[in-house]
PDB file of C-alpha atoms in Angstrom:
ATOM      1  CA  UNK A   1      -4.864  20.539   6.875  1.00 52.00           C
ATOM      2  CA  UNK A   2      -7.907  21.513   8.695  1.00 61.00           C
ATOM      3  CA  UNK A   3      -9.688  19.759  11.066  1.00 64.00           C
ATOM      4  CA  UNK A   4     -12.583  18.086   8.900  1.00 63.00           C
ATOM      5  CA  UNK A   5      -9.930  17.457   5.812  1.00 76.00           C
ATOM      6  CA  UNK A   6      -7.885  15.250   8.767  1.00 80.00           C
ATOM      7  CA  UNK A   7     -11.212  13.778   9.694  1.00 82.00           C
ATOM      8  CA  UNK A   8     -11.915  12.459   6.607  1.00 86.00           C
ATOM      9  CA  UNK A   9      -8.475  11.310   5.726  1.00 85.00           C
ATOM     10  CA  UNK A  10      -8.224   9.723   9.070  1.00 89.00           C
ATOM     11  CA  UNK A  11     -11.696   7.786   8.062  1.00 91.00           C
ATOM     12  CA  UNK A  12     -10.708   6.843   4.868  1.00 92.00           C
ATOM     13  CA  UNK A  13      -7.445   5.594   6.372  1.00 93.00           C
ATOM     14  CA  UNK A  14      -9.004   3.778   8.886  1.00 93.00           C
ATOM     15  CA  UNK A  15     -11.424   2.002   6.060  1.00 94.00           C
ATOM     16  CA  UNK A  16      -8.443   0.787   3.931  1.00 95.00           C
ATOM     17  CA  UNK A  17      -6.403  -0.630   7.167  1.00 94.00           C
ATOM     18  CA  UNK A  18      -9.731  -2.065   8.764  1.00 96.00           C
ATOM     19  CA  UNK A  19      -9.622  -5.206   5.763  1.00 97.00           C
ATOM     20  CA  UNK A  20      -7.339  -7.431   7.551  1.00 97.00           C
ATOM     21  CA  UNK A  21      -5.719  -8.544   4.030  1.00 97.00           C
ATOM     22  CA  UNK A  22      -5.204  -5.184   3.008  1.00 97.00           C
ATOM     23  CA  UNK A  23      -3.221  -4.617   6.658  1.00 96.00           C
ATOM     24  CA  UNK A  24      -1.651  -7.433   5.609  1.00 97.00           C
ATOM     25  CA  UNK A  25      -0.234  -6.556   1.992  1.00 97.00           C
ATOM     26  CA  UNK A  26       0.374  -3.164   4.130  1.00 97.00           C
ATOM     27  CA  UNK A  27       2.953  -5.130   6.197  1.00 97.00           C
ATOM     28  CA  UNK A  28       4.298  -7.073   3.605  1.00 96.00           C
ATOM     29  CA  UNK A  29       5.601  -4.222   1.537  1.00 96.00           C
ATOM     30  CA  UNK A  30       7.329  -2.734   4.226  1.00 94.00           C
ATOM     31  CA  UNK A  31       9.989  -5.927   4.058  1.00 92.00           C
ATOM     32  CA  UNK A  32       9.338  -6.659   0.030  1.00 91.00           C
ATOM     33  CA  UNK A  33      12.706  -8.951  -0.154  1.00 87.00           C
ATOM     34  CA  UNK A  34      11.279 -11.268   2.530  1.00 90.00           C
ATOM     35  CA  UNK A  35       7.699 -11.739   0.937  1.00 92.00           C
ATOM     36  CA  UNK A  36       8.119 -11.541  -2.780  1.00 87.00           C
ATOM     37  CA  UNK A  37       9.835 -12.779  -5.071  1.00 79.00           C
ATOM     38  CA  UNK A  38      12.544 -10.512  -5.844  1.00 69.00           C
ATOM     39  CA  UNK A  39      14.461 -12.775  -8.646  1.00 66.00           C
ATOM     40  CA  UNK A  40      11.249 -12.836 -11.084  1.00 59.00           C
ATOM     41  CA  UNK A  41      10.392  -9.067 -10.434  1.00 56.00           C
ATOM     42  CA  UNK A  42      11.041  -6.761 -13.407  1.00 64.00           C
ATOM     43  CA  UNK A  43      11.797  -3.673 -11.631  1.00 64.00           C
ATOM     44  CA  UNK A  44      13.797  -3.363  -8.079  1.00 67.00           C
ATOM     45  CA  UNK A  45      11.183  -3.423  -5.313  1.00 67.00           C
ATOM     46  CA  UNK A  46      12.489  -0.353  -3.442  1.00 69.00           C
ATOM     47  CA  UNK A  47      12.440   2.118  -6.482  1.00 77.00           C
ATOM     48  CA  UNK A  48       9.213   1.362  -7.674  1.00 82.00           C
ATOM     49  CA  UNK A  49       7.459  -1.440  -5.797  1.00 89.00           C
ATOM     50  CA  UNK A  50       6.161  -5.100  -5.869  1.00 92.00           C
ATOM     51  CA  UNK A  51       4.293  -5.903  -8.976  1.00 90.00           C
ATOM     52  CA  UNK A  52       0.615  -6.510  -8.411  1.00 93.00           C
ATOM     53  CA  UNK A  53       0.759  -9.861 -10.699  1.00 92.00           C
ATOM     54  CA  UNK A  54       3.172 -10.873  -7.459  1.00 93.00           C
ATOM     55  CA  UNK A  55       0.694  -9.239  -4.710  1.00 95.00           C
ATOM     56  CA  UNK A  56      -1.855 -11.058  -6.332  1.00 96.00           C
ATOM     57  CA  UNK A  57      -0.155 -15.016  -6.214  1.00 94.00           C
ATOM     58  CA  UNK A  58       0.576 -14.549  -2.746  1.00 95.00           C
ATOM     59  CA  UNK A  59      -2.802 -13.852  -1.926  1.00 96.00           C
ATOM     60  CA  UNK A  60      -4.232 -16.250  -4.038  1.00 96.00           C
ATOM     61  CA  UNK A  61      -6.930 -13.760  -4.881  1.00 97.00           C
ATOM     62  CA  UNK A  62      -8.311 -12.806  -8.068  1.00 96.00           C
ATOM     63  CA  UNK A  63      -6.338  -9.503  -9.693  1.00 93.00           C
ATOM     64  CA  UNK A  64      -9.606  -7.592  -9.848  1.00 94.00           C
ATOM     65  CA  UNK A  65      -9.934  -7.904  -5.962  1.00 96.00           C
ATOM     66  CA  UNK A  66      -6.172  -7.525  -5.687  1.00 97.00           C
ATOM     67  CA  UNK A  67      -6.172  -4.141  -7.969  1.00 95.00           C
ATOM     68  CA  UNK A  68      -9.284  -2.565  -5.431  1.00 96.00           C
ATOM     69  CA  UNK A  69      -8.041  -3.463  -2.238  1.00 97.00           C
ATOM     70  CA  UNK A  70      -4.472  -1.623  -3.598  1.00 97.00           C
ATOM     71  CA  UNK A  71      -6.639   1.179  -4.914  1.00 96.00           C
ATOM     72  CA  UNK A  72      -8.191   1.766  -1.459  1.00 96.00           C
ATOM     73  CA  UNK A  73      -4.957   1.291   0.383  1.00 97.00           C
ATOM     74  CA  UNK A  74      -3.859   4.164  -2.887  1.00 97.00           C
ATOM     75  CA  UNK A  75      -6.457   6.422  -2.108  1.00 95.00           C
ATOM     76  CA  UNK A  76      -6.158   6.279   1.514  1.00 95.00           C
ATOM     77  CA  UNK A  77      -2.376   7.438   0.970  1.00 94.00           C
ATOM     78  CA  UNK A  78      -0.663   4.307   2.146  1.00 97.00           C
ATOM     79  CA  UNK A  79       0.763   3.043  -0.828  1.00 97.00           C
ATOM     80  CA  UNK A  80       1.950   4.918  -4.117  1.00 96.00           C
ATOM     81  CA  UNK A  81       1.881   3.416  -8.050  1.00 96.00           C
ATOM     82  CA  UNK A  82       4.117   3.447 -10.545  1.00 93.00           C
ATOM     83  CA  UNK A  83       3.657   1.594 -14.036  1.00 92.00           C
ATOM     84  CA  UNK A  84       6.644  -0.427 -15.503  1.00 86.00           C
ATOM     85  CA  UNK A  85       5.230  -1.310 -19.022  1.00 87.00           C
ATOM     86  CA  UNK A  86       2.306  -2.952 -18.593  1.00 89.00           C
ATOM     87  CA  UNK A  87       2.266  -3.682 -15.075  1.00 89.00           C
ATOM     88  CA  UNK A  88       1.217  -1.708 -12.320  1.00 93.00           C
ATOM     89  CA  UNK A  89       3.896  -1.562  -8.983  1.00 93.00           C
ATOM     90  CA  UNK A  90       3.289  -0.563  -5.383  1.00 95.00           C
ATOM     91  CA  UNK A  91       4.817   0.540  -2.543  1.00 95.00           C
ATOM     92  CA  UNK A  92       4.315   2.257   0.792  1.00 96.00           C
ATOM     93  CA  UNK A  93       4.341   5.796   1.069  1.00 96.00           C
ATOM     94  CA  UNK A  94       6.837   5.597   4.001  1.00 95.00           C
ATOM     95  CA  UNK A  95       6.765  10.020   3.969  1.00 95.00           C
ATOM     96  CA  UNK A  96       2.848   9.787   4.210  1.00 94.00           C
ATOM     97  CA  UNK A  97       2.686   6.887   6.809  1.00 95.00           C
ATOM     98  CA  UNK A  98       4.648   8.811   8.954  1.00 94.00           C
ATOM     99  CA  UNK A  99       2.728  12.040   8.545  1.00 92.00           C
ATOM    100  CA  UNK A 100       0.049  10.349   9.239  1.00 90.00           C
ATOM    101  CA  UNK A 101       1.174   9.040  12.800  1.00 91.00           C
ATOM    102  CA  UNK A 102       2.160  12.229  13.306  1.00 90.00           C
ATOM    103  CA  UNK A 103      -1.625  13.341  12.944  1.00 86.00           C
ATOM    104  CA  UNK A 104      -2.569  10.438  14.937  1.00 85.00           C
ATOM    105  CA  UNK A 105      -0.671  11.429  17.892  1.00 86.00           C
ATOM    106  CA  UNK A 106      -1.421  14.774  17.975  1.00 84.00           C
ATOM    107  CA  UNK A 107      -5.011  14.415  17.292  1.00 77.00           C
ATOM    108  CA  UNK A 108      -6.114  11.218  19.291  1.00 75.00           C
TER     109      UNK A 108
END
């Protein structure tokens, strides 16, 4: 990746984690068992993520803000889709996260 590409991927990174509830949805998904409700989900939570209908109740936020913040946190590479009918799961993108504080290190 060249130098301005990891700029602006750094940037955009730094955007999505610089909303304090995206961080937080961010952290939650690392543990999904202890924040979600596991028993209800449709789908398990490691394979293909925490539905955003269950994101969504535990922030008590409405789904349109839900669905942007987990589009930035998307975009940004922290977090991957998948759709299970009609409902949209996430989870982290453990293999980017930990490219990225590879970059990190070596470039701040």
């Amino acid at each position: 990746m060249a130098q301005d590409d990891t700029s602006a991927h750094l940037v955009e990174v730094f955007k999505a984690l610089a909303n304090p509830v995206r961080l937080q949805v961010l952290q939650w998904l690392r543990d999904p068992e202890a924040h979600f409700p596991v028993e209800t989900g449709i789908a398990d939570p490691h394979e293909v993520g925490v539905c955003v209908s269950h994101i969504q109740a535990k922030l008590g936020l409405a789904q349109s803000t839900v669905s942007a913040y987990m589009a930035s946190l998307e975009r940004a590479g922290l977090v991957r889709s998948t759709r299970v009918g009609k409902w949209t799961h996430y989870q982290r993108d453990e293999e980017r996260i930990s490219r990225l504080v590879d970059v990190l290190g070596r470039s701040l």
